[in-house]
Short mmCIF file of C-alpha atoms and ligand atoms in Angstrom, two decimals:
data_model
loop_
_atom_site.label_atom_id
_atom_site.label_comp_id
_atom_site.label_asym_id
_atom_site.label_seq_id
_atom_site.Cartn_x
_atom_site.Cartn_y
_atom_site.Cartn_z
CA MET A 20 43.36 94.20 97.73
CA PHE A 21 44.46 95.10 94.27
CA ARG A 22 42.58 92.70 91.61
CA PRO A 23 43.60 92.93 88.06
CA SER A 24 40.44 91.83 85.93
CA HIS A 25 40.12 88.66 83.89
CA ARG A 26 41.58 90.88 80.96
CA ARG A 27 43.53 88.80 78.05
CA LEU A 28 47.59 89.93 78.28
CA ALA A 29 47.38 91.00 74.96
CA LEU A 30 44.94 93.41 75.11
CA LEU A 31 46.33 95.11 78.33
CA ALA A 32 49.91 95.07 76.25
CA CYS A 33 47.77 96.71 73.62
CA SER A 34 46.10 99.67 75.57
CA ALA A 35 49.14 100.23 77.83
CA ALA A 36 51.46 101.00 74.62
CA ALA A 37 48.20 103.28 73.52
CA LEU A 38 48.42 105.02 76.54
CA CYS A 39 52.30 105.80 76.49
CA GLY A 40 52.04 106.98 73.30
CA LEU A 41 54.15 104.49 71.59
CA GLY A 42 51.42 104.39 68.70
CA ALA A 43 50.38 100.42 69.04
CA THR A 44 51.25 99.09 65.46
CA ALA A 45 48.90 96.65 64.08
CA PRO A 46 48.45 95.17 60.63
CA ALA A 47 47.42 97.37 57.83
CA GLY A 48 43.55 97.91 57.71
CA GLU A 49 43.10 96.74 61.16
CA SER A 50 41.83 98.83 63.93
CA THR A 51 43.17 98.71 67.57
CA SER A 52 40.74 100.03 69.27
CA PRO A 53 36.73 100.44 68.69
CA ALA A 54 35.39 103.73 67.68
CA ARG A 55 35.12 106.47 70.24
CA HIS A 56 32.03 108.27 71.17
CA VAL A 57 33.56 110.87 72.70
CA ASN A 58 35.62 113.59 70.99
CA GLN A 59 39.23 114.30 72.69
CA GLU A 60 40.36 117.22 71.10
CA ARG A 61 37.03 119.05 72.29
CA LEU A 62 36.94 117.77 75.50
CA TRP A 63 40.98 118.53 76.32
CA GLY A 64 39.91 122.30 74.70
CA THR A 65 37.27 122.50 77.50
CA LEU A 66 40.25 121.29 80.31
CA GLN A 67 42.56 123.91 78.69
CA LYS A 68 39.61 126.63 79.18
CA LEU A 69 38.71 126.06 82.66
CA SER A 70 42.14 125.98 83.52
CA GLU A 71 42.58 129.77 82.94
CA PHE A 72 39.94 130.39 85.88
CA GLY A 73 42.12 130.81 88.65
CA ARG A 74 45.40 129.92 87.21
CA ASN A 75 48.78 130.68 89.27
CA PRO A 76 51.52 132.48 87.47
CA GLY A 77 53.82 129.80 88.61
CA GLY A 78 51.43 126.86 87.22
CA GLY A 79 48.35 125.16 88.44
CA VAL A 80 45.07 126.86 90.06
CA SER A 81 43.80 128.02 93.08
CA ARG A 82 39.83 127.75 92.16
CA VAL A 83 38.84 127.53 95.97
CA GLY A 84 35.26 127.19 96.85
CA PHE A 85 33.25 129.96 97.32
CA THR A 86 35.85 132.85 95.42
CA GLU A 87 35.81 135.19 92.74
CA ALA A 88 37.80 132.33 90.86
CA ASP A 89 35.56 129.42 91.58
CA LEU A 90 32.52 132.03 90.43
CA ALA A 91 34.03 132.86 86.81
CA GLY A 92 34.59 128.74 86.64
CA ARG A 93 31.32 128.05 87.51
CA ALA A 94 29.95 130.40 84.96
CA TYR A 95 31.97 128.79 82.05
CA ALA A 96 30.92 125.48 82.98
CA MET A 97 27.13 126.81 83.00
CA SER A 98 27.95 127.67 79.38
CA LEU A 99 29.21 124.53 78.24
CA MET A 100 26.17 122.70 79.82
CA ARG A 101 23.60 125.06 77.91
CA ASP A 102 25.76 124.28 74.76
CA ALA A 103 25.37 120.87 75.03
CA GLY A 104 21.77 121.33 75.38
CA LEU A 105 20.95 120.66 79.20
CA GLU A 106 18.56 122.87 81.01
CA VAL A 107 20.66 124.50 83.97
CA ARG A 108 19.78 125.24 87.12
CA VAL A 109 21.76 125.99 90.41
CA ASP A 110 19.92 124.26 93.33
CA ALA A 111 19.62 126.02 96.88
CA ALA A 112 23.25 124.12 98.02
CA GLY A 113 25.10 126.11 95.13
CA ASN A 114 24.99 122.29 93.00
CA ILE A 115 25.09 123.26 89.07
CA LEU A 116 22.28 120.83 87.84
CA GLY A 117 21.85 120.49 83.98
CA SER A 118 18.89 118.05 82.63
CA ARG A 119 18.39 116.18 79.74
CA PRO A 120 14.71 114.50 79.15
CA GLY A 121 14.54 110.64 79.09
CA SER A 122 11.71 108.92 77.19
CA LYS A 123 10.54 107.14 80.39
CA ASN A 124 9.36 108.37 83.68
CA LEU A 125 12.03 107.24 85.79
CA PRO A 126 14.34 108.93 88.02
CA ALA A 127 17.44 110.71 86.52
CA LEU A 128 20.63 109.05 86.09
CA LEU A 129 22.92 111.51 87.85
CA PHE A 130 27.00 111.73 86.67
CA GLY A 131 29.48 114.61 86.86
CA SER A 132 31.86 115.87 89.57
CA HIS A 133 33.25 119.17 91.06
CA ILE A 134 35.38 122.10 89.78
CA ASP A 135 36.39 123.81 92.36
CA SER A 136 40.48 123.22 93.65
CA VAL A 137 42.40 123.36 96.86
CA PRO A 138 44.80 126.25 96.99
CA HIS A 139 47.59 125.73 94.52
CA GLY A 140 46.23 122.92 93.05
CA GLY A 141 45.96 121.29 89.33
CA ASN A 142 43.50 121.10 86.30
CA PHE A 143 42.52 117.73 86.74
CA ASP A 144 41.01 116.92 90.03
CA GLY A 145 37.34 117.42 89.94
CA ASP A 146 37.72 119.10 86.35
CA VAL A 147 38.05 115.90 84.44
CA GLY A 148 34.84 114.33 85.51
CA SER A 149 32.50 117.19 85.18
CA LEU A 150 34.14 118.14 81.60
CA SER A 151 33.79 114.53 80.41
CA ALA A 152 30.08 114.19 81.81
CA ILE A 153 29.41 117.47 79.50
CA GLU A 154 31.45 115.70 76.69
CA VAL A 155 29.12 112.65 76.86
CA VAL A 156 26.34 114.76 76.87
CA ARG A 157 27.17 116.41 73.41
CA ALA A 158 28.31 113.00 72.23
CA LEU A 159 24.76 111.63 72.99
CA ARG A 160 23.33 114.41 70.76
CA GLU A 161 25.63 114.19 68.06
CA GLY A 162 24.25 110.33 67.86
CA GLN A 163 20.79 111.41 68.59
CA ILE A 164 20.63 109.12 71.33
CA THR A 165 17.66 109.63 73.77
CA THR A 166 18.08 107.37 77.01
CA ARG A 167 15.15 106.06 79.10
CA HIS A 168 16.13 107.71 82.11
CA PRO A 169 16.31 111.38 82.42
CA LEU A 170 19.97 112.24 82.51
CA GLN A 171 21.28 115.29 85.09
CA VAL A 172 24.85 116.24 85.01
CA ALA A 173 26.00 117.75 88.67
CA VAL A 174 28.84 119.98 89.23
CA TRP A 175 28.99 119.80 93.19
CA ALA A 176 29.38 122.80 94.96
CA ASP A 177 32.77 123.24 96.91
CA GLU A 178 34.10 119.65 97.20
CA GLU A 179 37.47 120.52 98.71
CA GLY A 180 36.15 122.92 101.43
CA GLY A 181 39.15 124.62 103.58
CA ARG A 182 37.34 128.26 103.18
CA PHE A 183 34.39 127.62 105.42
CA TYR A 184 33.10 124.05 105.55
CA SER A 185 34.91 120.76 105.65
CA GLY A 186 34.73 119.87 101.98
CA LEU A 187 32.27 117.92 99.97
CA PHE A 188 29.52 120.99 100.82
CA GLY A 189 27.18 120.60 97.94
CA SER A 190 26.94 116.86 98.31
CA SER A 191 26.56 117.25 101.85
CA ALA A 192 23.72 119.20 101.49
CA ALA A 193 22.14 116.73 98.68
CA ALA A 194 22.64 114.58 101.54
CA GLY A 195 20.71 116.17 104.15
CA LEU A 196 24.11 116.45 105.96
CA VAL A 197 24.41 120.12 106.56
CA PRO A 198 23.72 121.81 109.93
CA PRO A 199 21.93 125.26 109.11
CA GLU A 200 24.55 126.38 111.57
CA ALA A 201 27.55 126.06 109.17
CA LEU A 202 25.95 129.00 107.07
CA GLU A 203 27.44 131.23 109.72
CA THR A 204 30.54 130.22 109.54
CA ARG A 205 33.07 133.21 109.22
CA ASP A 206 36.23 133.71 107.20
CA ASP A 207 38.95 135.72 108.18
CA ASN A 208 37.68 138.60 106.21
CA GLY A 209 34.11 138.43 108.35
CA GLU A 210 32.36 137.09 105.25
CA THR A 211 30.14 134.01 105.86
CA LEU A 212 29.39 130.57 104.16
CA GLY A 213 25.85 132.02 103.61
CA TYR A 214 26.84 135.12 102.12
CA TRP A 215 29.07 133.25 99.94
CA LEU A 216 26.35 130.68 99.01
CA GLN A 217 23.90 133.20 97.89
CA ARG A 218 26.65 134.99 95.51
CA ILE A 219 27.08 131.32 93.53
CA GLY A 220 23.29 130.95 93.34
CA GLY A 221 22.09 129.47 95.99
CA ASP A 222 19.62 129.61 98.80
CA PRO A 223 20.88 129.59 102.11
CA GLU A 224 17.23 130.35 103.34
CA HIS A 225 15.92 127.11 102.22
CA LEU A 226 19.62 124.81 101.72
CA SER A 227 16.88 121.53 102.23
CA ALA A 228 15.66 122.16 99.47
CA ALA A 229 18.71 120.69 97.99
CA ARG A 230 17.99 117.56 99.52
CA MET A 231 18.09 114.42 97.27
CA ALA A 232 15.51 111.88 98.98
CA PRO A 233 15.97 108.24 98.70
CA GLY A 234 14.90 106.86 95.60
CA SER A 235 14.95 110.01 93.68
CA VAL A 236 17.59 109.50 91.76
CA ALA A 237 18.22 106.00 90.09
CA GLY A 238 22.18 106.46 90.60
CA TYR A 239 25.52 108.53 90.55
CA LEU A 240 28.23 107.63 88.80
CA GLU A 241 31.73 109.83 88.70
CA LEU A 242 34.94 109.55 86.38
CA HIS A 243 37.75 111.20 88.55
CA ILE A 244 41.53 110.86 88.31
CA GLU A 245 42.88 108.20 90.63
CA GLN A 246 45.24 111.17 92.81
CA GLY A 247 47.59 107.63 93.42
CA ALA A 248 50.06 105.73 91.50
CA VAL A 249 48.42 102.45 91.14
CA LEU A 250 47.02 102.93 87.66
CA ASP A 251 50.11 104.67 86.51
CA GLU A 252 52.35 101.97 87.86
CA ALA A 253 50.55 99.28 86.64
CA LYS A 254 49.74 101.07 83.42
CA ILE A 255 46.53 100.29 83.46
CA PRO A 256 43.87 102.81 82.12
CA ILE A 257 40.83 102.12 84.01
CA GLY A 258 40.18 101.72 87.71
CA VAL A 259 36.78 100.33 88.65
CA VAL A 260 36.35 102.00 92.85
CA GLU A 261 35.44 99.51 95.30
CA GLY A 262 34.81 101.69 97.80
CA ILE A 263 35.64 105.76 99.14
CA VAL A 264 37.54 106.26 102.50
CA GLY A 265 35.58 107.81 105.60
CA ILE A 266 37.53 111.00 106.73
CA SER A 267 37.36 112.33 109.91
CA LEU A 268 38.51 115.88 110.55
CA ARG A 269 38.63 117.92 114.06
CA THR A 270 40.68 120.95 114.73
CA CYS A 271 42.61 120.92 117.71
CA THR A 272 44.26 123.66 119.92
CA ALA A 273 47.28 123.30 122.16
CA THR A 274 47.40 126.34 124.60
CA GLY A 275 50.28 127.20 126.50
CA PHE A 276 51.86 130.65 127.65
CA ALA A 277 53.14 133.65 125.36
CA ASN A 278 56.13 134.89 127.22
CA HIS A 279 59.65 136.64 126.42
CA ALA A 280 61.77 134.09 124.37
CA GLY A 281 64.92 135.83 125.78
CA THR A 282 64.24 135.94 129.29
CA THR A 283 61.77 132.74 129.92
CA PRO A 284 64.26 129.87 130.97
CA MET A 285 63.87 126.57 129.06
CA ASN A 286 62.64 124.71 132.28
CA ARG A 287 59.85 127.57 132.84
CA ARG A 288 58.16 127.21 129.42
CA GLN A 289 54.40 126.74 128.26
CA ASP A 290 55.48 126.13 124.37
CA ALA A 291 52.49 125.76 122.49
CA LEU A 292 54.44 124.90 119.73
CA ALA A 293 56.77 122.40 121.44
CA ALA A 294 53.99 120.46 122.34
CA ALA A 295 52.14 120.51 118.59
CA SER A 296 55.16 119.25 117.19
CA ARG A 297 55.20 116.12 119.62
CA ALA A 298 51.28 115.71 118.96
CA VAL A 299 51.98 115.79 115.11
CA LEU A 300 54.66 113.11 115.67
CA ALA A 301 52.36 111.07 117.64
CA VAL A 302 49.67 111.31 114.93
CA ARG A 303 51.91 109.33 112.88
CA GLU A 304 52.91 106.81 115.50
CA VAL A 305 49.42 105.93 116.39
CA VAL A 306 48.21 105.55 112.56
CA ARG A 307 51.26 103.58 111.91
CA ALA A 308 51.03 101.26 115.14
CA GLU A 309 48.72 98.69 113.49
CA PRO A 310 48.57 97.26 109.41
CA GLY A 311 46.39 98.59 106.95
CA ARG A 312 46.05 101.26 104.58
CA GLN A 313 44.76 103.87 107.15
CA VAL A 314 46.34 107.32 107.12
CA GLY A 315 46.72 110.33 109.46
CA THR A 316 47.70 114.13 108.75
CA VAL A 317 48.10 117.47 110.11
CA GLY A 318 48.31 119.85 106.92
CA GLN A 319 47.47 123.06 108.66
CA LEU A 320 49.31 124.90 111.52
CA LYS A 321 48.30 128.37 113.12
CA VAL A 322 51.26 129.99 115.56
CA GLU A 323 50.23 132.50 117.70
CA PRO A 324 51.50 135.25 118.32
CA GLY A 325 53.59 134.09 115.45
CA ALA A 326 57.21 136.15 116.61
CA ALA A 327 60.56 135.32 116.54
CA ASN A 328 61.11 136.05 119.92
CA VAL A 329 57.64 135.11 121.51
CA ILE A 330 57.16 131.63 122.89
CA PRO A 331 54.06 130.40 121.04
CA GLY A 332 50.88 130.74 123.28
CA ARG A 333 48.38 129.13 121.28
CA VAL A 334 48.95 126.71 118.42
CA THR A 335 45.72 125.66 116.37
CA PHE A 336 46.26 122.46 113.56
CA SER A 337 43.73 120.36 111.67
CA LEU A 338 43.87 116.35 112.56
CA GLU A 339 42.36 114.54 109.64
CA ILE A 340 42.36 110.81 109.66
CA ARG A 341 40.71 108.33 106.96
CA ASP A 342 40.37 104.54 106.30
CA LEU A 343 37.56 102.43 104.29
CA ASP A 344 36.76 101.37 107.87
CA ALA A 345 34.96 104.08 109.92
CA GLN A 346 35.28 102.00 113.59
CA LYS A 347 38.88 101.91 112.69
CA VAL A 348 39.35 105.68 112.01
CA GLU A 349 37.06 106.49 115.18
CA ARG A 350 39.36 103.82 117.10
CA ILE A 351 42.41 105.18 115.69
CA GLY A 352 40.95 108.98 116.28
CA GLU A 353 40.36 107.95 120.15
CA ARG A 354 43.62 106.33 120.83
CA VAL A 355 45.62 109.52 119.36
CA LEU A 356 43.44 112.01 121.62
CA GLU A 357 45.00 110.07 124.54
CA ARG A 358 48.32 110.72 123.31
CA PHE A 359 47.55 114.31 122.98
CA ALA A 360 46.42 114.37 126.57
CA ALA A 361 49.99 112.85 127.87
CA ILE A 362 51.72 115.20 125.67
CA GLY A 363 49.96 117.88 127.30
CA GLN A 364 50.90 116.84 130.62
CA GLU A 365 54.43 116.51 130.07
CA GLU A 366 54.68 120.01 128.51
CA ASN A 367 52.12 121.94 130.76
CA VAL A 368 50.09 122.69 127.89
CA ARG A 369 46.52 122.18 127.37
CA ILE A 370 45.74 120.21 124.36
CA GLU A 371 41.83 120.17 123.09
CA CYS A 372 40.18 119.46 119.80
CA ALA A 373 36.74 119.75 118.72
CA ALA A 374 33.98 117.27 117.83
CA PRO A 375 35.27 115.79 114.56
CA SER A 376 33.34 116.56 111.02
CA VAL A 377 32.84 112.93 109.56
CA HIS A 378 32.32 111.88 106.23
CA ALA A 379 31.28 108.40 106.21
CA PRO A 380 32.94 105.84 103.81
CA ALA A 381 30.99 104.63 101.57
CA LEU A 382 31.03 101.01 98.99
CA THR A 383 30.19 101.40 95.33
CA ASP A 384 27.21 99.43 94.09
CA ALA A 385 27.99 96.00 92.27
CA ARG A 386 25.91 96.68 89.23
CA PHE A 387 27.91 99.86 88.59
CA LYS A 388 30.97 97.86 88.85
CA GLU A 389 30.01 95.18 86.43
CA ALA A 390 28.97 98.24 84.00
CA ILE A 391 32.22 99.88 83.98
CA ARG A 392 34.29 96.66 83.49
CA ALA A 393 32.11 95.88 80.55
CA ALA A 394 32.15 99.28 79.18
CA ALA A 395 35.83 99.55 79.52
CA ARG A 396 35.93 95.77 77.64
CA GLU A 397 33.65 96.87 75.01
CA ALA A 398 36.33 99.46 74.56
CA GLY A 399 39.32 97.64 74.50
CA LEU A 400 40.41 99.12 78.03
CA ALA A 401 41.82 97.05 80.68
CA THR A 402 40.77 97.28 84.27
CA LEU A 403 41.98 97.09 88.00
CA ASP A 404 39.55 97.41 90.94
CA LEU A 405 40.87 99.56 93.79
CA PRO A 406 39.89 101.83 96.64
CA SER A 407 39.70 105.50 96.72
CA GLY A 408 41.94 107.44 99.20
CA ALA A 409 40.38 110.55 98.42
CA GLY A 410 36.89 111.66 99.25
CA HIS A 411 34.46 112.35 96.59
CA ASP A 412 31.03 113.87 96.38
CA ALA A 413 30.26 110.08 95.45
CA GLN A 414 30.45 109.01 99.28
CA ASN A 415 27.78 111.51 100.02
CA ALA A 416 25.43 110.52 97.21
CA ALA A 417 25.59 106.72 98.14
CA ARG A 418 23.30 107.98 100.93
CA PHE A 419 20.66 108.27 98.83
CA ALA A 420 21.23 106.40 95.54
CA PRO A 421 23.67 103.51 94.15
CA VAL A 422 27.21 104.80 92.83
CA GLY A 423 30.01 104.10 90.74
CA MET A 424 33.16 105.58 90.29
CA ILE A 425 35.85 105.50 87.29
CA PHE A 426 39.18 106.44 87.97
CA VAL A 427 41.91 107.53 85.54
CA PRO A 428 45.70 107.46 86.21
CA SER A 429 47.21 110.13 87.96
CA ARG A 430 50.88 110.51 86.21
CA LYS A 431 53.36 109.58 89.37
CA GLY A 432 50.15 109.45 91.72
CA ILE A 433 50.68 113.09 92.24
CA SER A 434 47.32 115.39 92.86
CA HIS A 435 46.48 118.34 94.68
CA SER A 436 49.60 119.90 93.39
CA PRO A 437 50.48 121.86 90.11
CA LEU A 438 51.97 118.95 88.74
CA GLU A 439 49.02 117.01 88.78
CA TYR A 440 48.62 115.23 84.91
CA THR A 441 46.68 112.77 83.01
CA ALA A 442 47.37 112.81 79.25
CA PRO A 443 44.30 113.50 76.73
CA GLU A 444 44.11 109.80 75.83
CA GLN A 445 43.89 109.14 78.94
CA VAL A 446 40.91 111.48 79.89
CA ALA A 447 39.12 110.52 76.82
CA SER A 448 39.53 107.03 77.70
CA GLY A 449 37.77 107.87 81.06
CA ALA A 450 35.12 109.72 79.25
CA GLU A 451 34.47 107.06 76.92
CA VAL A 452 34.39 104.41 79.36
CA LEU A 453 31.57 106.86 81.24
CA TYR A 454 29.48 107.18 78.37
CA ARG A 455 29.51 103.48 77.69
CA ALA A 456 28.56 102.68 81.35
CA LEU A 457 26.31 105.08 81.42
CA LEU A 458 24.32 103.74 78.55
CA ARG A 459 24.60 100.10 80.06
CA LEU A 460 23.18 101.47 83.59
CA ASP A 461 20.36 103.32 81.61
CA ALA A 462 19.38 100.04 80.18
CA GLU A 463 19.51 97.74 83.27
CA LEU A 464 18.85 100.21 86.34
CA ARG A 465 14.79 100.29 87.03
C1 GLV B 518 39.31 115.15 98.25
O1 GLV B 518 40.17 115.58 97.25
C2 GLV B 518 40.12 115.21 99.26
O2 GLV B 518 40.25 114.05 99.10
O3 GLV B 518 40.29 115.59 100.22
MN1 MN B 519 40.71 116.86 95.74
MN1 MN B 520 38.04 115.82 93.40
#
């Protein structure tokens, strides 16, 4: 599945050495790589500043979408966008959009990412793409370059989800996929998504105004950390994303009977947690039962009433399945539900799952992949084609425009963790490829 691009080995070794901080040696007077347009120190400085909003004392960040920390991070991102000369607005779905005029009457070229994080996440997922997009605009301004297409930087609202929505909220709204009733979703404090949408500057009354119709943008380009170990292990600085996985997310409930843990004999129990535990293992078995890269995860479990001396009466748990093939995701989901039904019968516990919330998989556009490869080649950087196992706003943008994604390495493939790391040089390489690919697409796209 992974195809090294047709690069000369010498160049690959050189860029790998530079990446490893080995300071590739070259004869005096000979430059090892073409000049960069983006400024590595300036970009890294903004990443460090953004990391202060929602910082955890133990490391990493909790800047969950629709929280105070998110609001503070968004204010910082908007100030950077204005300083870069962008005209900034927040659309009805809370997406931050920064515009720069082009020389022709064409639809805008859209590029960006997100700045919200998972709870106890890192400082690179989303942040690298968002702040690099702003750095690209600063570099264009310094170079006094006007593009043919107008440019629009997008910082999508609530990419990770978790508090109210299943993730990719802002881009789902842009693709017209958010049902109005979603705005009534309440968290444990009784606050609604609609309330928080208003707080971040959105307009819950007119959510459909955030819709981006097919043809209204020329294309969408996103730089992101890989979040897997492929580039890091191969020591390749740039990934060319082939496609983004589809994600199906269900909330399931195992309902048994809460009873006294000391007086209820083992053969008379309806233990919801015992049934849910078997269900968790069944997910793993079913997903592993066929070849391929599909994955299945139970990442949330709520046990009620949650006391050491009470048999669990109810367990609520998440069921997430991902693959590039939407039919496979659906087929595996059906098999898992069959296994849940059998386990429920055996345990005398009812296991039910709500209809899934689905983010469809998306393939990237051939012109975008070629522009990224050519941009990397120009910048002296090796590339590798690979799929994305993580979800991205680009998969929603693919509903209304051609899309492309650039990956940079994640150290040891760690992400959604405070240990997430991509070195300054690697971040700047990604930003430089974003800069060059954007200009190529600006010249090529009609
Ligand atoms: C987003 O990061 C996801 O893949 O869940
Ligand atoms: Mn993420
Ligand atoms: Mn992300």
